[in-house]
Amino acid sequence: MVIVFENLFGQGYQGGATWLETSLLALGTVEQPPLCLIWGASDEVLPDSLKDAPHVQPVISRQSEVSRTQRWREAIIRRVTGRPWEDRAITALALARKVDLWIGFSGFKGLGSFRPLIIWYPDFQFRHFPEFFDSNELREREQQWEFVAARADAIIAISQSVAADAVATHPQVTDRVFVCGFPPAFTLNSLSLTPDRVRQRYHLPERFFLVCNQFFQHKNHALVLRALNHLKEIGSTPPVVAFTGLPHDYRNPQMFADLLRYVNENGLNEYCRFLGVVPRNEQIALIRAATAIIHPSKFEGRGAIVEEATLLGAPLLCSDLPVHRELQAPEALFFQPDGVEELAALMTREYQPSSKNAEMIAAESQHLARMYGEQLMSVCKHVLERRQTA
């Protein structure tokens, strides 16, 4: 089987890039891995984990400029044959590589409507929290979803919660929505750093909490700061909390500055460490070194850090959302997304360090990847079989 994936690497969308990397790695674990072509990708943008993967190949279009006469000729041929428009480079790729299936994110730019297409759709945050989006983006996202619902042969949802949102307004997609939650991908190489040494490198104390989220509004970092301030006000020494992630939200560029202002105004500087974007292997080491992971988000399509913390053996303090309950993280402790005192109380408790070593984590991750790869292959085969019988 030959599958073309729309490139999400180097596009500034970390969640999409993580999904694509994990999906490609998982497909490499199945009994007969498909050939996976990454449309619009070069060797430079591929993550290291995929650069030596025999079933993955980046593909860059080398299509030359098309004259006006050629475009007219092609338009006439399409009209006569009844075949809709498609990017010429994609048509050439489909013929040259005998492509069976196409997988895109919320669509696939330039792909003809006659091609079998699976679309990964991340979530419906814009419906749950419309106040986080301007009117233009809300309209664009609704139009995007309308296109996905009409065009996709199959829609991959990363949780039952996303699937429920999909069919709530479009019940006609019920038999085309497949829940395939991508698991964390941890290799021995990504686990090679010593957690305690990385902790010391970032000048963190032995007891510290960690928040691993981009600084978007819905990630709810302010709740953690308010919990620290509550502890300070009642005379309890707050713990140190480290934050990783890009300090920017395009929807609210002022948000990170507002968080820093709150820290300064309330004298919380000694309890906060803003680490910014850290290398992935160092972030993994910090998760393993942390006293506990705090995940205060108001909304998630799945909540990858919940699964990452669980697999790495880190204690987890998590906002009480249906999607987080769905993940069934053992021993996770929940608090309300506005529960300042709840979270503050949880931060005063003692937590046992993880007993998992790198070998145990890598083996469990490999097992989960194989299961996920088989899920994806099942969806791909289902789409092709349905196309053949249609």
CSV table of C-alpha atoms in Angstrom, one decimal:
chain,number,residue,atom,x,y,z
A,1,MET,CA,0.0,0.0,0.0
A,2,VAL,CA,1.2,3.5,-0.9
A,3,ILE,CA,-0.1,6.4,1.3
A,4,VAL,CA,0.6,10.0,0.8
A,5,PHE,CA,0.5,12.2,4.0
A,6,GLU,CA,0.2,16.0,3.8
A,7,ASN,CA,3.3,17.5,5.4
A,8,LEU,CA,2.8,19.1,8.9
A,9,PHE,CA,6.5,19.3,9.8
A,10,GLY,CA,8.0,22.7,10.0
A,11,GLN,CA,4.6,24.4,9.7
A,12,GLY,CA,4.5,25.8,13.2
A,13,TYR,CA,1.8,23.4,14.4
A,14,GLN,CA,3.4,21.3,17.0
A,15,GLY,CA,0.3,19.2,17.8
A,16,GLY,CA,-0.1,18.3,14.1
A,17,ALA,CA,3.6,17.5,13.7
A,18,THR,CA,3.5,15.2,16.8
A,19,TRP,CA,0.5,13.4,15.4
A,20,LEU,CA,2.2,12.9,12.0
A,21,GLU,CA,5.4,11.7,13.5
A,22,THR,CA,3.7,9.3,15.9
A,23,SER,CA,1.4,8.0,13.1
A,24,LEU,CA,4.4,7.3,10.7
A,25,LEU,CA,6.4,5.6,13.5
A,26,ALA,CA,3.3,3.5,14.4
A,27,LEU,CA,2.7,2.4,10.8
A,28,GLY,CA,6.3,1.2,10.7
A,29,THR,CA,5.6,-1.4,13.4
A,30,VAL,CA,2.8,-3.2,11.6
A,31,GLU,CA,3.5,-6.6,9.8
A,32,GLN,CA,3.5,-5.1,6.3
A,33,PRO,CA,4.3,-1.4,6.6
A,34,PRO,CA,2.9,0.8,3.9
A,35,LEU,CA,5.2,3.1,1.9
A,36,CYS,CA,4.5,6.6,3.4
A,37,LEU,CA,5.2,9.6,1.2
A,38,ILE,CA,5.3,13.0,2.9
A,39,TRP,CA,4.0,15.5,0.4
A,40,GLY,CA,5.7,18.8,0.6
A,41,ALA,CA,8.5,17.7,3.0
A,42,SER,CA,12.2,17.7,2.6
A,43,ASP,CA,14.8,15.7,4.5
A,44,GLU,CA,15.6,18.8,6.5
A,45,VAL,CA,12.2,19.0,8.2
A,46,LEU,CA,11.8,15.4,9.0
A,47,PRO,CA,12.4,14.6,12.7
A,48,ASP,CA,15.4,12.5,13.5
A,49,SER,CA,13.2,9.5,14.5
A,50,LEU,CA,12.0,9.3,10.8
A,51,LYS,CA,15.2,10.0,8.9
A,52,ASP,CA,16.3,6.4,8.7
A,53,ALA,CA,12.8,4.9,8.6
A,54,PRO,CA,12.7,2.7,5.4
A,55,HIS,CA,8.9,3.1,4.9
A,56,VAL,CA,9.0,7.0,5.0
A,57,GLN,CA,10.1,9.2,2.1
A,58,PRO,CA,9.7,13.0,1.8
A,59,VAL,CA,8.5,14.2,-1.6
A,60,ILE,CA,9.0,17.7,-3.0
A,61,SER,CA,7.3,18.8,-6.2
A,62,ARG,CA,9.7,19.6,-9.0
A,63,GLN,CA,6.9,20.5,-11.4
A,64,SER,CA,7.8,23.2,-14.0
A,65,GLU,CA,5.7,26.2,-14.8
A,66,VAL,CA,2.6,25.5,-16.9
A,67,SER,CA,1.8,27.7,-19.8
A,68,ARG,CA,-1.6,29.3,-20.3
A,69,THR,CA,-2.2,27.1,-23.4
A,70,GLN,CA,-1.5,23.9,-21.3
A,71,ARG,CA,-3.9,25.1,-18.6
A,72,TRP,CA,-6.6,25.7,-21.2
A,73,ARG,CA,-6.0,22.2,-22.8
A,74,GLU,CA,-6.2,20.5,-19.4
A,75,ALA,CA,-9.4,22.4,-18.6
A,76,ILE,CA,-11.0,21.2,-21.8
A,77,ILE,CA,-10.0,17.6,-21.1
A,78,ARG,CA,-11.4,17.8,-17.6
A,79,ARG,CA,-14.7,19.2,-18.9
A,80,VAL,CA,-14.9,16.4,-21.5
A,81,THR,CA,-14.0,13.6,-19.2
A,82,GLY,CA,-16.0,15.0,-16.2
A,83,ARG,CA,-12.9,14.8,-14.0
A,84,PRO,CA,-12.5,17.7,-11.4
A,85,TRP,CA,-9.5,19.9,-11.1
A,86,GLU,CA,-6.3,18.6,-9.4
A,87,ASP,CA,-2.8,20.0,-8.9
A,88,ARG,CA,-0.7,18.7,-11.8
A,89,ALA,CA,2.1,17.8,-9.5
A,90,ILE,CA,-0.2,15.6,-7.4
A,91,THR,CA,-1.6,14.0,-10.5
A,92,ALA,CA,2.0,13.2,-11.6
A,93,LEU,CA,2.8,11.8,-8.1
A,94,ALA,CA,-0.3,9.6,-8.1
A,95,LEU,CA,0.6,8.1,-11.5
A,96,ALA,CA,4.4,7.7,-10.8
A,97,ARG,CA,4.1,6.1,-7.4
A,98,LYS,CA,0.7,4.3,-7.8
A,99,VAL,CA,-0.7,6.0,-4.8
A,100,ASP,CA,-3.6,4.1,-3.0
A,101,LEU,CA,-4.7,6.6,-0.4
A,102,TRP,CA,-4.2,10.2,0.8
A,103,ILE,CA,-4.2,11.5,4.4
A,104,GLY,CA,-4.4,15.1,5.3
A,105,PHE,CA,-5.1,17.6,8.1
A,106,SER,CA,-8.5,19.2,7.7
A,107,GLY,CA,-8.2,18.6,4.0
A,108,PHE,CA,-5.4,18.1,1.4
A,109,LYS,CA,-4.5,21.1,-0.6
A,110,GLY,CA,-4.6,20.5,-4.4
A,111,LEU,CA,-6.0,17.0,-4.2
A,112,GLY,CA,-8.7,16.1,-6.6
A,113,SER,CA,-12.2,15.3,-5.2
A,114,PHE,CA,-12.1,11.8,-6.8
A,115,ARG,CA,-9.2,10.6,-4.7
A,116,PRO,CA,-9.8,8.5,-1.5
A,117,LEU,CA,-9.0,10.8,1.4
A,118,ILE,CA,-8.7,10.3,5.1
A,119,ILE,CA,-8.7,13.5,7.2
A,120,TRP,CA,-7.4,13.9,10.7
A,121,TYR,CA,-9.5,16.5,12.5
A,122,PRO,CA,-8.1,17.6,15.9
A,123,ASP,CA,-11.0,19.1,17.9
A,124,PHE,CA,-13.9,21.5,18.2
A,125,GLN,CA,-12.5,24.0,20.6
A,126,PHE,CA,-14.0,26.9,18.6
A,127,ARG,CA,-17.5,25.6,19.5
A,128,HIS,CA,-16.8,25.1,23.2
A,129,PHE,CA,-14.9,28.4,23.7
A,130,PRO,CA,-16.0,30.7,20.9
A,131,GLU,CA,-14.8,33.7,23.0
A,132,PHE,CA,-11.2,32.6,22.3
A,133,PHE,CA,-11.6,33.2,18.6
A,134,ASP,CA,-12.5,36.3,16.5
A,135,SER,CA,-15.5,36.2,14.2
A,136,ASN,CA,-13.5,35.5,11.0
A,137,GLU,CA,-11.7,32.5,12.5
A,138,LEU,CA,-15.0,31.1,13.8
A,139,ARG,CA,-16.5,31.4,10.4
A,140,GLU,CA,-13.4,29.8,8.7
A,141,ARG,CA,-13.4,26.9,11.2
A,142,GLU,CA,-17.1,26.2,10.6
A,143,GLN,CA,-16.5,26.2,6.9
A,144,GLN,CA,-13.5,24.0,7.3
A,145,TRP,CA,-15.5,21.4,9.2
A,146,GLU,CA,-18.3,21.6,6.7
A,147,PHE,CA,-15.8,20.7,4.0
A,148,VAL,CA,-14.3,17.8,6.0
A,149,ALA,CA,-17.7,16.4,6.7
A,150,ALA,CA,-18.6,16.5,3.0
A,151,ARG,CA,-15.3,15.4,1.5
A,152,ALA,CA,-13.6,12.8,3.8
A,153,ASP,CA,-14.0,9.1,3.2
A,154,ALA,CA,-13.0,8.7,6.8
A,155,ILE,CA,-12.4,11.2,9.7
A,156,ILE,CA,-9.8,10.3,12.3
A,157,ALA,CA,-10.8,11.7,15.7
A,158,ILE,CA,-8.3,11.5,18.6
A,159,SER,CA,-10.9,10.9,21.3
A,160,GLN,CA,-14.4,9.8,21.9
A,161,SER,CA,-15.1,13.4,22.9
A,162,VAL,CA,-14.0,14.8,19.5
A,163,ALA,CA,-16.1,12.1,17.8
A,164,ALA,CA,-19.1,13.0,19.8
A,165,ASP,CA,-18.7,16.7,18.8
A,166,ALA,CA,-18.4,15.7,15.1
A,167,VAL,CA,-21.6,13.8,15.0
A,168,ALA,CA,-23.5,16.2,17.2
A,169,THR,CA,-24.1,18.6,14.3
A,170,HIS,CA,-23.4,16.2,11.4
A,171,PRO,CA,-24.9,12.8,12.2
A,172,GLN,CA,-24.3,11.8,8.5
A,173,VAL,CA,-20.6,11.3,9.4
A,174,THR,CA,-21.3,8.7,12.1
A,175,ASP,CA,-20.1,5.8,10.0
A,176,ARG,CA,-17.1,7.7,8.8
A,177,VAL,CA,-15.6,8.8,12.1
A,178,PHE,CA,-13.0,6.5,13.7
A,179,VAL,CA,-11.4,7.1,17.1
A,180,CYS,CA,-7.7,6.6,16.9
A,181,GLY,CA,-5.9,8.2,19.8
A,182,PHE,CA,-2.2,8.5,19.1
A,183,PRO,CA,0.0,7.3,22.0
A,184,PRO,CA,3.2,8.9,23.2
A,185,ALA,CA,6.3,7.7,21.3
A,186,PHE,CA,9.3,7.1,23.6
A,187,THR,CA,12.4,5.4,22.4
A,188,LEU,CA,15.5,4.4,24.4
A,189,ASN,CA,17.3,7.3,22.7
A,190,SER,CA,14.7,9.8,23.8
A,191,LEU,CA,15.0,8.5,27.3
A,192,SER,CA,18.8,8.5,27.5
A,193,LEU,CA,19.2,11.7,29.6
A,194,THR,CA,19.5,11.3,33.3
A,195,PRO,CA,16.4,13.1,34.8
A,196,ASP,CA,18.2,14.4,37.9
A,197,ARG,CA,21.1,15.9,35.8
A,198,VAL,CA,18.6,17.7,33.6
A,199,ARG,CA,16.8,19.0,36.6
A,200,GLN,CA,20.0,20.4,38.0
A,201,ARG,CA,20.9,21.9,34.6
A,202,TYR,CA,17.7,24.0,34.8
A,203,HIS,CA,18.5,24.9,38.4
A,204,LEU,CA,15.3,23.3,39.7
A,205,PRO,CA,15.0,22.0,43.3
A,206,GLU,CA,14.5,18.3,44.0
A,207,ARG,CA,10.8,19.0,44.7
A,208,PHE,CA,9.1,20.8,41.8
A,209,PHE,CA,5.9,20.6,39.7
A,210,LEU,CA,5.9,20.8,36.0
A,211,VAL,CA,3.4,22.3,33.5
A,212,CYS,CA,4.1,21.2,29.9
A,213,ASN,CA,1.7,23.3,27.7
A,214,GLN,CA,2.0,26.0,25.1
A,215,PHE,CA,0.9,29.3,26.5
A,216,PHE,CA,-2.6,29.3,24.9
A,217,GLN,CA,-5.6,30.8,26.7
A,218,HIS,CA,-7.4,27.5,27.1
A,219,LYS,CA,-4.3,25.9,28.7
A,220,ASN,CA,-5.3,27.8,31.9
A,221,HIS,CA,-1.8,28.6,33.3
A,222,ALA,CA,-3.4,31.4,35.4
A,223,LEU,CA,-5.1,28.8,37.6
A,224,VAL,CA,-1.6,27.4,38.7
A,225,LEU,CA,-0.4,30.9,39.5
A,226,ARG,CA,-3.6,31.6,41.5
A,227,ALA,CA,-3.1,28.3,43.4
A,228,LEU,CA,0.5,29.4,44.3
A,229,ASN,CA,-0.7,32.7,45.5
A,230,HIS,CA,-3.5,31.1,47.6
A,231,LEU,CA,-0.9,29.0,49.4
A,232,LYS,CA,1.2,32.1,50.0
A,233,GLU,CA,-1.8,34.0,51.4
A,234,ILE,CA,-2.7,31.2,53.9
A,235,GLY,CA,0.9,31.1,55.1
A,236,SER,CA,2.0,27.9,53.4
A,237,THR,CA,5.2,28.0,51.4
A,238,PRO,CA,4.3,27.4,47.7
A,239,PRO,CA,6.3,24.8,45.8
A,240,VAL,CA,8.4,25.6,42.7
A,241,VAL,CA,6.5,25.2,39.5
A,242,ALA,CA,8.4,25.0,36.2
A,243,PHE,CA,6.6,25.9,32.9
A,244,THR,CA,7.7,24.8,29.4
A,245,GLY,CA,6.3,25.9,26.1
A,246,LEU,CA,6.2,28.7,23.6
A,247,PRO,CA,5.1,31.9,25.5
A,248,HIS,CA,2.8,33.1,22.8
A,249,ASP,CA,-0.9,32.8,21.8
A,250,TYR,CA,-1.7,34.4,18.4
A,251,ARG,CA,-5.3,34.9,19.6
A,252,ASN,CA,-4.2,36.9,22.7
A,253,PRO,CA,-0.5,38.1,22.3
A,254,GLN,CA,-0.8,39.9,25.7
A,255,MET,CA,-1.6,36.8,27.7
A,256,PHE,CA,2.0,35.8,28.7
A,257,ALA,CA,2.8,39.4,29.7
A,258,ASP,CA,-0.3,39.3,31.9
A,259,LEU,CA,0.9,36.1,33.6
A,260,LEU,CA,4.3,37.6,34.3
A,261,ARG,CA,2.6,40.7,35.7
A,262,TYR,CA,0.5,38.6,38.1
A,263,VAL,CA,3.7,36.8,39.2
A,264,ASN,CA,5.5,40.1,39.9
A,265,GLU,CA,2.5,41.8,41.6
A,266,ASN,CA,2.0,38.9,44.0
A,267,GLY,CA,5.7,38.2,44.8
A,268,LEU,CA,5.7,34.7,43.2
A,269,ASN,CA,9.0,35.0,41.3
A,270,GLU,CA,10.9,32.6,43.5
A,271,TYR,CA,8.2,29.9,43.0
A,272,CYS,CA,8.0,30.1,39.1
A,273,ARG,CA,10.5,29.0,36.5
A,274,PHE,CA,9.6,29.8,32.9
A,275,LEU,CA,11.8,27.6,30.8
A,276,GLY,CA,10.4,28.3,27.3
A,277,VAL,CA,10.7,25.7,24.6
A,278,VAL,CA,13.1,23.0,25.7
A,279,PRO,CA,14.5,20.1,23.5
A,280,ARG,CA,12.1,17.2,23.5
A,281,ASN,CA,14.5,14.7,25.2
A,282,GLU,CA,15.1,17.3,28.0
A,283,GLN,CA,11.4,17.8,28.4
A,284,ILE,CA,11.0,14.0,28.8
A,285,ALA,CA,13.7,14.0,31.5
A,286,LEU,CA,12.0,16.8,33.3
A,287,ILE,CA,8.7,15.0,33.3
A,288,ARG,CA,10.5,12.0,34.9
A,289,ALA,CA,12.2,14.2,37.4
A,290,ALA,CA,9.2,16.2,38.5
A,291,THR,CA,7.3,15.7,41.8
A,292,ALA,CA,4.1,15.7,39.7
A,293,ILE,CA,2.8,17.1,36.4
A,294,ILE,CA,0.0,19.7,36.5
A,295,HIS,CA,-2.3,19.8,33.5
A,296,PRO,CA,-4.8,22.6,34.2
A,297,SER,CA,-6.4,22.9,30.7
A,298,LYS,CA,-9.9,24.1,30.2
A,299,PHE,CA,-10.3,22.2,26.9
A,300,GLU,CA,-8.4,19.4,25.0
A,301,GLY,CA,-9.1,17.3,22.0
A,302,ARG,CA,-7.3,14.5,23.9
A,303,GLY,CA,-4.6,15.8,26.3
A,304,ALA,CA,-1.4,14.2,25.2
A,305,ILE,CA,0.5,15.2,28.4
A,306,VAL,CA,-1.9,13.0,30.4
A,307,GLU,CA,-0.8,9.9,28.5
A,308,GLU,CA,2.9,11.0,28.5
A,309,ALA,CA,3.0,11.5,32.3
A,310,THR,CA,1.2,8.2,32.8
A,311,LEU,CA,3.6,6.3,30.6
A,312,LEU,CA,6.6,8.0,32.1
A,313,GLY,CA,5.4,7.1,35.6
A,314,ALA,CA,5.0,10.7,36.7
A,315,PRO,CA,2.2,11.6,39.2
A,316,LEU,CA,-0.5,13.6,37.5
A,317,LEU,CA,-2.7,16.5,38.7
A,318,CYS,CA,-5.3,17.0,36.0
A,319,SER,CA,-8.3,19.2,35.2
A,320,ASP,CA,-11.5,17.3,35.5
A,321,LEU,CA,-12.6,17.2,31.8
A,322,PRO,CA,-14.6,14.3,30.2
A,323,VAL,CA,-11.8,13.8,27.7
A,324,HIS,CA,-9.3,13.4,30.5
A,325,ARG,CA,-11.5,10.9,32.3
A,326,GLU,CA,-11.8,9.0,29.0
A,327,LEU,CA,-8.1,8.4,29.1
A,328,GLN,CA,-8.4,6.4,32.3
A,329,ALA,CA,-5.0,7.5,33.6
A,330,PRO,CA,-4.5,5.3,36.7
A,331,GLU,CA,-4.0,7.3,40.0
A,332,ALA,CA,-4.5,10.7,38.3
A,333,LEU,CA,-5.9,13.3,40.7
A,334,PHE,CA,-8.5,15.7,39.4
A,335,PHE,CA,-9.5,19.2,40.1
A,336,GLN,CA,-12.0,21.6,38.6
A,337,PRO,CA,-10.6,24.0,35.9
A,338,ASP,CA,-11.5,26.9,38.2
A,339,GLY,CA,-10.6,25.0,41.4
A,340,VAL,CA,-7.9,27.2,42.9
A,341,GLU,CA,-8.1,25.8,46.4
A,342,GLU,CA,-8.5,22.2,45.1
A,343,LEU,CA,-5.3,22.5,43.1
A,344,ALA,CA,-3.5,24.3,46.0
A,345,ALA,CA,-4.4,21.4,48.3
A,346,LEU,CA,-3.1,18.8,45.9
A,347,MET,CA,0.2,20.7,45.6
A,348,THR,CA,0.9,20.3,49.3
A,349,ARG,CA,0.7,16.5,49.2
A,350,GLU,CA,3.6,14.1,49.0
A,351,TYR,CA,4.0,12.0,45.9
A,352,GLN,CA,6.0,8.8,45.3
A,353,PRO,CA,8.7,9.0,42.6
A,354,SER,CA,8.4,6.8,39.5
A,355,SER,CA,9.8,3.3,39.6
A,356,LYS,CA,9.8,2.9,35.8
A,357,ASN,CA,13.2,2.7,34.1
A,358,ALA,CA,13.9,3.6,30.4
A,359,GLU,CA,13.6,0.0,29.2
A,360,MET,CA,10.2,-0.5,30.7
A,361,ILE,CA,8.9,2.8,29.3
A,362,ALA,CA,10.3,2.1,25.8
A,363,ALA,CA,8.8,-1.4,25.7
A,364,GLU,CA,5.4,-0.1,26.7
A,365,SER,CA,5.6,2.7,24.2
A,366,GLN,CA,6.4,0.2,21.4
A,367,HIS,CA,3.4,-1.9,22.3
A,368,LEU,CA,1.1,1.0,22.2
A,369,ALA,CA,2.5,2.2,18.9
A,370,ARG,CA,1.9,-1.2,17.4
A,371,MET,CA,-1.7,-1.2,18.5
A,372,TYR,CA,-2.2,2.3,17.1
A,373,GLY,CA,-0.5,1.4,13.8
A,374,GLU,CA,-2.9,-1.6,13.4
A,375,GLN,CA,-5.8,0.8,14.1
A,376,LEU,CA,-4.7,3.1,11.3
A,377,MET,CA,-4.1,0.3,8.9
A,378,SER,CA,-7.6,-1.0,9.6
A,379,VAL,CA,-9.1,2.4,8.8
A,380,CYS,CA,-7.1,2.7,5.6
A,381,LYS,CA,-8.1,-0.8,4.4
A,382,HIS,CA,-11.8,0.0,5.3
A,383,VAL,CA,-11.7,3.1,3.1
A,384,LEU,CA,-10.2,1.3,0.1
A,385,GLU,CA,-12.6,-1.6,0.4
A,386,ARG,CA,-15.6,0.7,0.6
A,387,ARG,CA,-14.3,2.6,-2.4
A,388,GLN,CA,-14.0,-0.6,-4.4
A,389,THR,CA,-17.5,-1.7,-3.6
A,390,ALA,CA,-19.1,1.7,-4.2
